[in-house]
Tab-separated table of C-alpha atoms in Angstrom:
chain	number	residue	atom	x	y	z
M	1	MET	CA	11.425	-12.755	7.717
M	2	THR	CA	7.783	-12.150	7.780
M	3	LEU	CA	6.495	-10.166	5.398
M	4	LEU	CA	4.136	-7.595	7.522
M	5	ALA	CA	1.446	-4.611	6.607
M	6	LEU	CA	0.831	-1.845	9.137
M	7	GLY	CA	-1.807	0.784	9.032
M	8	ILE	CA	-4.790	2.285	9.573
M	9	ASN	CA	-7.422	3.246	7.114
M	10	HIS	CA	-11.011	4.978	7.111
M	11	ARG	CA	-12.262	2.610	8.833
M	12	THR	CA	-10.185	2.198	11.776
M	13	ALA	CA	-9.520	6.083	12.330
M	14	ASN	CA	-11.515	9.324	11.984
M	15	ILE	CA	-10.255	11.708	9.911
M	16	ALA	CA	-8.756	13.616	12.559
M	17	VAL	CA	-6.365	10.447	13.267
M	18	ARG	CA	-5.796	9.952	9.614
M	19	GLU	CA	-4.694	13.453	8.977
M	20	GLN	CA	-1.926	12.625	11.458
M	21	VAL	CA	-0.890	10.546	10.355
M	22	ALA	CA	-1.146	11.086	6.244
M	23	PHE	CA	2.916	11.439	4.501
M	24	THR	CA	2.858	14.540	2.866
M	25	PRO	CA	5.005	14.492	-0.843
M	26	ALA	CA	7.721	16.515	0.636
M	27	GLN	CA	7.930	13.399	3.793
M	28	LEU	CA	7.904	10.889	2.196
M	29	GLU	CA	10.930	10.289	0.533
M	30	THR	CA	12.928	11.661	3.890
M	31	ALA	CA	10.082	8.647	5.570
M	32	LEU	CA	11.192	5.408	3.427
M	33	SER	CA	14.711	6.536	3.951
M	34	GLU	CA	14.036	6.757	8.111
M	35	LEU	CA	11.888	3.752	7.937
M	36	ARG	CA	14.796	1.412	6.569
M	37	CYS	CA	17.266	1.842	8.607
M	38	VAL	CA	14.500	0.529	11.072
M	39	PRO	CA	17.133	-2.011	12.729
M	40	GLN	CA	14.402	-5.095	11.810
M	41	VAL	CA	13.285	-3.728	8.764
M	42	GLN	CA	15.509	-5.337	5.175
M	43	GLU	CA	12.666	-3.665	2.621
M	44	ALA	CA	10.070	-0.884	2.930
M	45	ALA	CA	7.595	0.590	0.601
M	46	VAL	CA	4.851	3.375	1.989
M	47	LEU	CA	1.400	4.079	0.637
M	48	SER	CA	-0.325	7.351	1.690
M	49	THR	CA	-3.360	8.658	1.012
M	50	CYS	CA	-6.536	10.023	1.461
M	51	ASN	CA	-8.004	7.400	3.550
M	52	ARG	CA	-5.025	5.461	4.938
M	53	THR	CA	-1.881	5.171	5.522
M	54	GLU	CA	-0.059	1.472	4.906
M	55	LEU	CA	3.800	0.529	5.072
M	56	TYR	CA	4.234	-2.669	4.079
M	57	CYS	CA	7.300	-4.324	5.164
M	58	VAL	CA	10.178	-7.181	5.243
M	59	THR	CA	10.807	-7.165	8.534
M	60	GLY	CA	12.092	-9.976	11.226
M	61	PRO	CA	10.550	-10.787	15.024
M	62	SER	CA	9.998	-7.600	16.716
M	63	GLY	CA	9.864	-5.593	14.108
M	64	GLU	CA	5.988	-4.931	13.890
M	65	ARG	CA	6.820	-3.491	17.141
M	66	GLN	CA	9.691	-1.148	16.466
M	67	ILE	CA	7.869	-0.315	13.441
M	68	LEU	CA	5.093	0.755	15.300
M	69	ASP	CA	7.478	3.200	17.252
M	70	TRP	CA	9.139	4.731	13.972
M	71	LEU	CA	5.537	5.892	12.959
M	72	SER	CA	4.568	7.502	16.485
M	73	ARG	CA	7.619	9.494	16.569
M	74	PHE	CA	7.654	10.664	13.094
M	75	HIS	CA	4.222	12.294	13.448
M	76	GLY	CA	4.526	13.009	17.266
M	77	LEU	CA	1.970	10.454	18.447
M	78	SER	CA	2.025	7.951	21.711
M	79	GLN	CA	2.208	4.474	20.285
M	80	ASP	CA	-1.473	3.575	22.730
M	81	GLN	CA	-3.058	6.100	20.265
M	82	LEU	CA	-1.660	4.158	17.201
M	83	SER	CA	-2.322	0.724	18.787
M	84	ALA	CA	-6.027	1.939	19.316
M	85	CYS	CA	-7.014	2.250	15.214
M	86	ALA	CA	-3.809	-0.346	13.549
M	87	TYR	CA	-4.252	-3.636	12.676
M	88	HIS	CA	-1.526	-5.451	10.472
M	89	TYR	CA	-1.368	-8.591	8.733
M	90	LEU	CA	1.517	-10.640	7.997
M	91	ASP	CA	2.572	-13.026	5.151
M	92	GLY	CA	-0.010	-14.419	2.898
M	93	ASP	CA	-2.320	-12.155	4.603
M	94	ALA	CA	-0.869	-8.948	3.655
M	95	ALA	CA	-0.412	-9.708	0.686
M	96	ARG	CA	-3.847	-10.439	0.216
M	97	HIS	CA	-4.659	-7.046	2.229
M	98	LEU	CA	-2.444	-5.103	-0.477
M	99	MET	CA	-3.742	-7.667	-3.478
M	100	ARG	CA	-7.257	-6.173	-1.825
M	101	VAL	CA	-6.432	-2.453	-1.779
M	102	ALA	CA	-4.915	-2.133	-5.797
M	103	VAL	CA	-7.974	-2.807	-6.762
M	104	GLY	CA	-10.024	-0.809	-5.008
M	105	LEU	CA	-12.089	-3.770	-2.513
M	106	ASP	CA	-10.573	-1.808	0.656
M	107	SER	CA	-12.147	1.663	-0.852
M	108	MET	CA	-14.002	4.018	1.115
M	109	VAL	CA	-15.535	3.872	-2.976
M	110	LEU	CA	-15.795	-0.020	-3.684
M	111	GLY	CA	-13.435	-0.356	-6.879
M	112	GLU	CA	-12.630	3.042	-7.162
M	113	PRO	CA	-9.804	3.276	-10.158
M	114	GLN	CA	-7.810	5.258	-8.432
M	115	ILE	CA	-5.977	3.583	-5.142
M	116	LEU	CA	-3.939	1.631	-8.354
M	117	GLY	CA	-2.070	4.361	-9.277
M	118	GLN	CA	-2.043	6.368	-5.958
M	119	LEU	CA	0.101	1.739	-5.502
M	120	LYS	CA	2.435	2.161	-8.723
M	121	GLU	CA	3.904	5.767	-7.300
M	122	ALA	CA	3.830	4.382	-3.307
M	123	TYR	CA	6.600	1.403	-5.315
M	124	GLN	CA	7.819	3.785	-7.396
M	125	ALA	CA	8.743	6.175	-4.633
M	126	ALA	CA	10.222	3.186	-2.180
M	127	ARG	CA	12.394	1.597	-6.049
M	128	ARG	CA	13.933	5.086	-5.544
M	129	VAL	CA	15.041	5.373	-1.896
M	130	SER	CA	16.461	1.584	-2.572
M	131	GLY	CA	13.051	0.155	-0.208
M	132	LEU	CA	12.326	-2.694	-2.425
M	133	GLY	CA	14.603	-6.027	-2.341
M	134	GLY	CA	13.049	-9.527	-4.379
M	135	GLU	CA	10.649	-9.928	-1.806
M	136	LEU	CA	8.765	-6.632	-2.121
M	137	GLU	CA	9.637	-6.403	-5.427
M	138	ARG	CA	8.195	-9.821	-6.560
M	139	LEU	CA	5.180	-9.151	-4.056
M	140	PHE	CA	4.192	-4.961	-5.817
M	141	GLN	CA	4.450	-7.419	-9.711
M	142	HIS	CA	2.006	-9.733	-8.747
M	143	THR	CA	-0.464	-7.741	-7.146
M	144	PHE	CA	-0.760	-5.039	-10.374
M	145	ALA	CA	-1.229	-8.543	-12.804
M	146	VAL	CA	-3.709	-9.971	-10.052
M	147	ALA	CA	-5.083	-5.932	-10.486
M	148	LYS	CA	-4.891	-6.204	-13.969
M	149	GLN	CA	-6.679	-9.433	-14.385
M	150	VAL	CA	-9.485	-8.076	-12.375
M	151	ARG	CA	-9.805	-4.711	-14.000
M	152	THR	CA	-9.904	-6.571	-17.631
M	153	ARG	CA	-13.049	-10.019	-16.066
M	154	THR	CA	-14.940	-8.840	-13.838
M	155	GLY	CA	-17.194	-5.721	-14.390
M	156	ILE	CA	-15.446	-4.137	-10.569
M	157	GLY	CA	-14.246	-1.111	-12.404
M	158	GLN	CA	-17.119	-0.065	-14.517
M	159	ASN	CA	-18.671	2.979	-14.836
M	160	PRO	CA	-16.387	4.539	-12.003
M	161	VAL	CA	-17.416	5.959	-9.833
M	162	SER	CA	-14.271	7.968	-7.213
M	163	VAL	CA	-14.162	10.066	-4.301
M	164	ALA	CA	-14.515	12.954	-6.187
M	165	TYR	CA	-18.024	11.959	-8.283
M	166	ALA	CA	-18.807	11.273	-4.718
M	167	ALA	CA	-18.514	15.161	-4.055
M	168	VAL	CA	-20.052	16.346	-6.344
M	169	SER	CA	-23.248	13.602	-6.429
M	170	LEU	CA	-23.515	15.415	-2.894
M	171	ALA	CA	-23.557	18.432	-4.607
M	172	SER	CA	-25.848	18.027	-6.932
M	173	ARG	CA	-28.601	17.521	-3.757
M	174	ILE	CA	-28.211	20.809	-2.559
M	175	PHE	CA	-28.583	22.475	-6.068
M	176	ASP	CA	-31.543	22.339	-8.528
M	177	ASP	CA	-30.000	24.117	-11.038
M	178	PHE	CA	-25.726	23.412	-11.377
M	179	SER	CA	-26.144	25.327	-14.397
M	180	ARG	CA	-26.039	28.848	-12.028
M	181	SER	CA	-23.470	27.796	-9.347
M	182	ARG	CA	-20.019	29.202	-9.681
M	183	ALA	CA	-17.256	25.969	-8.144
M	184	LEU	CA	-13.936	26.955	-7.036
M	185	LEU	CA	-11.492	24.262	-7.165
M	186	ILE	CA	-8.808	24.227	-5.035
M	187	GLY	CA	-5.995	21.689	-6.562
M	188	ALA	CA	-4.531	20.848	-9.718
M	189	GLY	CA	-3.942	17.042	-9.197
M	190	GLU	CA	-5.732	14.340	-9.871
M	191	THR	CA	-8.259	14.497	-8.169
M	192	ILE	CA	-9.501	17.307	-8.752
M	193	GLU	CA	-9.523	17.023	-12.199
M	194	LEU	CA	-12.411	14.179	-12.327
M	195	VAL	CA	-14.425	16.607	-9.679
M	196	ALA	CA	-14.073	19.011	-12.660
M	197	ARG	CA	-15.061	16.869	-14.926
M	198	HIS	CA	-17.854	15.055	-12.807
M	199	LEU	CA	-19.063	19.201	-12.190
M	200	ARG	CA	-19.408	20.120	-15.846
M	201	GLU	CA	-21.267	17.012	-16.992
M	202	ALA	CA	-23.466	17.558	-14.610
M	203	GLY	CA	-24.273	21.427	-15.481
M	204	VAL	CA	-21.539	23.645	-13.851
M	205	ARG	CA	-19.928	25.844	-16.466
M	206	ASN	CA	-18.085	29.199	-14.281
M	207	MET	CA	-15.301	26.829	-13.095
M	208	ILE	CA	-12.200	28.728	-10.742
M	209	VAL	CA	-9.097	26.179	-10.538
M	210	ALA	CA	-6.438	27.916	-7.518
M	211	ASN	CA	-2.915	26.204	-7.051
M	212	ARG	CA	-0.275	26.514	-5.661
M	213	THR	CA	1.675	26.959	-8.988
M	214	ARG	CA	-0.611	28.866	-11.453
M	215	GLU	CA	0.701	27.408	-14.136
M	216	ARG	CA	-0.881	24.188	-13.039
M	217	ALA	CA	-4.173	25.447	-12.836
M	218	GLU	CA	-4.110	27.152	-16.109
M	219	LEU	CA	-3.101	24.033	-17.580
M	220	LEU	CA	-5.730	22.477	-16.292
M	221	ALA	CA	-8.283	25.371	-16.333
M	222	ARG	CA	-7.844	25.709	-19.917
M	223	GLU	CA	-8.810	22.182	-20.615
M	224	PHE	CA	-12.454	23.701	-18.779
M	225	SER	CA	-13.086	26.849	-19.650
M	226	ALA	CA	-12.013	28.067	-16.085
M	227	GLU	CA	-10.759	30.788	-14.414
M	228	ALA	CA	-6.890	30.401	-13.159
M	229	ILE	CA	-6.400	31.627	-10.305
M	230	SER	CA	-3.021	31.266	-7.299
M	231	LEU	CA	-3.952	30.218	-4.015
M	232	ASN	CA	-3.818	33.838	-2.354
M	233	GLU	CA	-6.442	34.789	-4.753
M	234	ILE	CA	-8.444	32.732	-3.058
M	235	PRO	CA	-10.325	35.083	-0.046
M	236	GLU	CA	-11.894	36.759	-3.332
M	237	ALA	CA	-12.812	34.211	-5.542
M	238	LEU	CA	-14.203	32.024	-2.021
M	239	ALA	CA	-16.973	35.592	-1.749
M	240	ARG	CA	-17.809	34.590	-5.444
M	241	SER	CA	-18.103	31.000	-5.913
M	242	ASP	CA	-21.052	28.359	-4.574
M	243	ILE	CA	-19.858	25.470	-3.933
M	244	VAL	CA	-16.384	24.718	-2.693
M	245	ILE	CA	-14.355	21.606	-3.475
M	246	SER	CA	-10.638	20.917	-2.063
M	247	SER	CA	-8.592	18.647	-2.327
M	248	THR	CA	-4.539	19.490	-2.103
M	249	ALA	CA	-1.232	18.149	-0.813
M	250	ALA	CA	-0.955	20.673	1.974
M	251	PRO	CA	0.328	20.449	5.274
M	252	LEU	CA	-1.704	22.831	6.835
M	253	PRO	CA	-5.792	24.325	5.671
M	254	ILE	CA	-5.858	26.399	3.185
M	255	LEU	CA	-9.343	28.332	4.181
M	256	GLY	CA	-9.963	29.296	7.498
M	257	LYS	CA	-12.284	30.784	8.910
M	258	GLY	CA	-12.497	34.314	8.887
M	259	MET	CA	-11.237	33.876	5.253
M	260	ALA	CA	-15.200	31.891	5.102
M	261	GLU	CA	-16.384	34.902	7.311
M	262	ARG	CA	-15.418	37.908	5.631
M	263	ALA	CA	-16.902	36.268	2.153
M	264	LEU	CA	-19.510	35.167	3.495
M	265	LYS	CA	-20.752	39.172	4.471
M	266	LYS	CA	-19.365	40.208	0.812
M	267	ARG	CA	-21.918	37.335	-0.033
M	268	ARG	CA	-24.684	38.786	1.900
M	269	HIS	CA	-25.021	35.252	3.409
M	270	ARG	CA	-25.886	33.084	0.202
M	271	PRO	CA	-25.007	29.627	1.728
M	272	ILE	CA	-21.676	27.944	0.059
M	273	PHE	CA	-21.157	24.241	-0.275
M	274	MET	CA	-17.712	23.015	0.701
M	275	VAL	CA	-16.320	19.736	0.263
M	276	ASP	CA	-12.972	18.620	1.785
M	277	ILE	CA	-11.369	15.762	0.353
M	278	ALA	CA	-8.271	16.315	1.292
M	279	VAL	CA	-6.198	14.931	4.217
M	280	PRO	CA	-4.972	16.064	6.204
M	281	ARG	CA	-7.879	18.679	5.706
M	282	ASP	CA	-7.622	21.782	3.157
M	283	ILE	CA	-10.613	23.478	5.341
M	284	GLU	CA	-10.661	24.377	8.831
M	285	PRO	CA	-13.314	22.407	10.469
M	286	GLU	CA	-14.565	25.384	12.109
M	287	VAL	CA	-15.547	26.898	9.108
M	288	GLY	CA	-18.338	23.923	9.096
M	289	ASP	CA	-19.801	25.857	12.465
M	290	LEU	CA	-20.508	28.875	10.006
M	291	ASP	CA	-23.851	29.675	9.730
M	292	ASP	CA	-23.972	29.210	6.075
M	293	VAL	CA	-21.900	27.147	5.210
M	294	PHE	CA	-22.293	23.248	4.642
M	295	LEU	CA	-19.224	21.522	4.837
M	296	TYR	CA	-18.229	17.820	4.219
M	297	THR	CA	-15.821	16.133	4.859
M	298	VAL	CA	-14.274	12.359	2.921
M	299	ASP	CA	-16.594	10.450	5.810
M	300	ASP	CA	-19.305	12.242	5.542
M	301	LEU	CA	-19.744	11.125	1.743
M	302	ASN	CA	-20.898	7.634	3.067
M	303	GLU	CA	-24.651	7.161	1.807
M	304	VAL	CA	-23.351	7.891	-1.759
M	305	ILE	CA	-20.711	5.554	-1.117
M	306	ASP	CA	-22.725	2.856	0.431
M	307	GLU	CA	-24.877	3.032	-2.607
M	308	ASN	CA	-22.062	2.177	-5.502
M	309	ARG	CA	-20.559	-0.620	-3.397
M	310	ARG	CA	-24.641	-2.100	-3.313
M	311	HIS	CA	-24.489	-1.782	-7.028
M	312	ARG	CA	-20.699	-3.110	-7.437
M	313	GLN	CA	-21.674	-6.055	-4.662
M	314	VAL	CA	-21.429	-9.268	-7.452
M	315	ALA	CA	-17.952	-8.076	-9.175
M	316	ALA	CA	-16.668	-7.707	-5.887
M	317	ASP	CA	-17.506	-11.296	-4.960
M	318	GLN	CA	-15.424	-12.137	-8.727
M	319	ALA	CA	-13.498	-9.856	-7.863
M	320	GLU	CA	-12.167	-12.165	-3.978
M	321	SER	CA	-12.366	-14.932	-5.632
M	322	LEU	CA	-9.728	-13.861	-8.504
M	323	ILE	CA	-7.153	-12.617	-5.400
M	324	GLU	CA	-7.844	-15.823	-3.795
M	325	HIS	CA	-5.320	-17.320	-6.751
M	326	GLY	CA	-3.261	-14.665	-7.025
M	327	VAL	CA	-2.282	-15.524	-3.256
M	328	SER	CA	-2.413	-18.621	-3.786
M	329	ALA	CA	0.368	-18.766	-6.617
M	330	TRP	CA	1.870	-16.117	-4.916
M	331	GLN	CA	2.465	-18.144	-1.823
M	332	HIS	CA	3.020	-21.104	-4.352
M	333	GLU	CA	6.078	-19.377	-6.255
M	334	ARG	CA	7.448	-17.995	-2.294
M	335	ARG	CA	7.598	-21.266	-1.079
M	336	ILE	CA	9.982	-22.651	-4.219
M	337	ARG	CA	11.453	-19.813	-3.562
M	338	GLY	CA	12.107	-21.099	0.018
M	339	GLY	CA	13.178	-24.494	-1.140
M	340	GLY	CA	15.412	-22.898	-3.380
M	341	GLU	CA	16.974	-21.595	-0.480
M	342	LEU	CA	17.583	-24.828	1.809
M	343	ILE	CA	18.557	-26.304	-1.387
M	344	ARG	CA	21.485	-24.320	-2.147
M	345	ARG	CA	23.119	-23.539	1.110
M	346	TYR	CA	22.457	-27.693	1.894
M	347	ARG	CA	25.204	-27.803	-1.359
M	348	ASP	CA	26.582	-24.971	-0.529
M	349	GLN	CA	27.088	-27.295	2.896
M	350	ALA	CA	27.623	-30.829	0.848
M	351	SER	CA	30.358	-29.097	-1.324
M	352	ALA	CA	32.081	-27.240	2.164
M	353	LEU	CA	32.339	-31.144	3.466
M	354	ARG	CA	33.821	-32.150	-0.377
M	355	GLU	CA	36.394	-29.815	-0.765
M	356	HIS	CA	37.784	-30.558	2.664
M	357	SER	CA	38.300	-34.651	1.916
M	358	GLU	CA	39.714	-33.446	-1.696
M	359	ARG	CA	42.445	-31.280	0.256
M	360	GLN	CA	43.083	-33.852	2.927
M	361	ALA	CA	42.778	-36.601	0.027
M	362	LEU	CA	45.865	-34.615	-2.442
M	363	ALA	CA	47.609	-34.126	0.468
M	364	ARG	CA	48.238	-37.828	1.676
M	365	LEU	CA	48.851	-37.975	-2.314
M	366	ALA	CA	51.569	-35.958	-2.200
M	367	ARG	CA	53.037	-37.042	0.793
M	368	GLY	CA	52.942	-40.580	-1.641
M	369	GLU	CA	50.206	-42.903	0.459
M	370	ASP	CA	48.602	-45.348	-1.891
M	371	PRO	CA	46.251	-43.991	-4.123
M	372	GLU	CA	44.355	-46.817	-3.809
M	373	GLU	CA	43.674	-46.748	-0.237
M	374	VAL	CA	44.020	-42.987	-0.017
M	375	VAL	CA	40.528	-43.586	-2.483
M	376	ARG	CA	38.627	-45.762	0.173
M	377	LEU	CA	39.702	-43.869	3.215
M	378	LEU	CA	38.194	-40.319	0.407
M	379	ALA	CA	34.974	-42.098	0.163
M	380	HIS	CA	34.643	-43.436	3.988
M	381	GLN	CA	35.746	-39.820	4.808
M	382	LEU	CA	32.838	-37.845	2.500
M	383	THR	CA	30.169	-40.746	3.631
M	384	ASN	CA	30.847	-40.057	8.015
M	385	ARG	CA	30.577	-36.191	6.988
M	386	LEU	CA	27.829	-35.950	4.510
M	387	LEU	CA	25.851	-38.435	6.667
M	388	HIS	CA	26.594	-37.689	10.207
M	389	ARG	CA	24.368	-34.343	10.449
M	390	PRO	CA	21.144	-36.147	9.067
M	391	THR	CA	21.700	-39.184	10.937
M	392	VAL	CA	21.889	-37.214	14.373
M	393	ALA	CA	18.317	-35.914	14.084
M	394	LEU	CA	16.809	-38.718	13.212
M	395	ARG	CA	17.719	-40.518	16.253
M	396	GLU	CA	16.165	-37.386	17.322
M	397	ALA	CA	13.675	-37.270	15.813
M	398	SER	CA	13.003	-41.059	17.025
M	399	GLY	CA	13.558	-40.625	20.331
M	400	SER	CA	11.138	-37.866	20.407
M	401	GLU	CA	8.260	-39.766	18.284
M	402	ARG	CA	8.599	-37.259	15.140
M	403	ARG	CA	7.295	-39.386	12.641
M	404	ASP	CA	6.659	-35.886	10.857
M	405	LEU	CA	10.232	-36.085	10.167
M	406	LEU	CA	10.739	-39.066	9.999
M	407	SER	CA	8.315	-39.690	7.251
M	408	ALA	CA	10.064	-36.762	5.069
M	409	ALA	CA	13.456	-38.423	5.678
M	410	GLU	CA	12.229	-41.131	4.041
M	411	ALA	CA	10.428	-39.634	1.364
M	412	LEU	CA	13.907	-37.462	0.951
M	413	LEU	CA	16.248	-40.293	2.063
M	414	LEU	CA	15.521	-43.263	0.251
M	415	ASP	CA	13.231	-43.092	-1.798
M	416	SER	CA	14.773	-42.013	-4.027
M	417	THR	CA	18.149	-43.294	-3.571
M	418	SER	CA	20.040	-45.575	-6.180
M	419	THR	CA	21.750	-48.316	-6.345
M	420	LYS	CA	22.464	-47.891	-10.185
M	421	SER	CA	26.308	-47.478	-10.897
């Protein structure tokens, strides 16, 4: 079986494609169950964030083609569309990719800390639907251990910079005095909580938190002395807001062009700065066509993120080194497990031959045959049966000049042979 990592990310696909391939929380359990039923798939986990959708699977020989076909059908896309922006990694390369993702080396924001939590959520989701077997279970546990080592032994997690921070940093380039601005935050998850924290540190005192569940909005709002509203109250709040930052898991846009036009009219066309961090997008792209709206998506944060990457490059190089050690250790353990499986199969085969010979010998003894002759025959038959297949293989290897197999056979069959009684 093969370990496969298949996916798209912010480097290979723009946001329009990523939002089509993203799995919403409501879809995830169904998707995992369906993926697990693909004929060649034995184990499966799905990681879906604003910047990537990745499938980690243990598959058979034609597994990749079947998985790509399933992914295209699930999201209603053609295989050609997906193939144009998809990447895949096998075995050791797949393990290396997962570890790089876990420590933030493959993130838009180098070293961003949120991805590890998202990966742990993906692991738990796969466990809930029995998507993990021994191979992926061990890989994820090993990956989490490597990520912890990277975080504690390098500076990649110091002064953490996230997409949330990048969004607030971009806003600070437009507003000279944050203290006079009111921010509308749509969503109440971890990303919006980080946004609220960064806005407060930057000087924003007036914030509104809008969420589908008002109770969750109130919980977050209390922490930042903000106003809590439900999603259907956004139109009125939008007219009072200078900054809008949105990050929800909604499958369809929450804020449309008509809503923005009405808010701008009430504001007498005072401009609004908007950042849509969500994938799929929360704000209709057409909103950005309005003269008094400055709309940015997660793909527009690259300048802030590049600055972060330069500062963290030394730590990233150290992290790469630790990951290489982690991949080597995982491959070594995997080879040992593979050897253990071979040993088990060989011992099972030898046991079956022994039991067969034993039954024949006991039957002869029951018929009253000479015990000494029965023992001699048992030893002769057992020796021939155990040596038959290795002998045939050695002859074929000699005829094909397979010196690698002959050398291995010599080390395995002769060097450890003992004639001691």
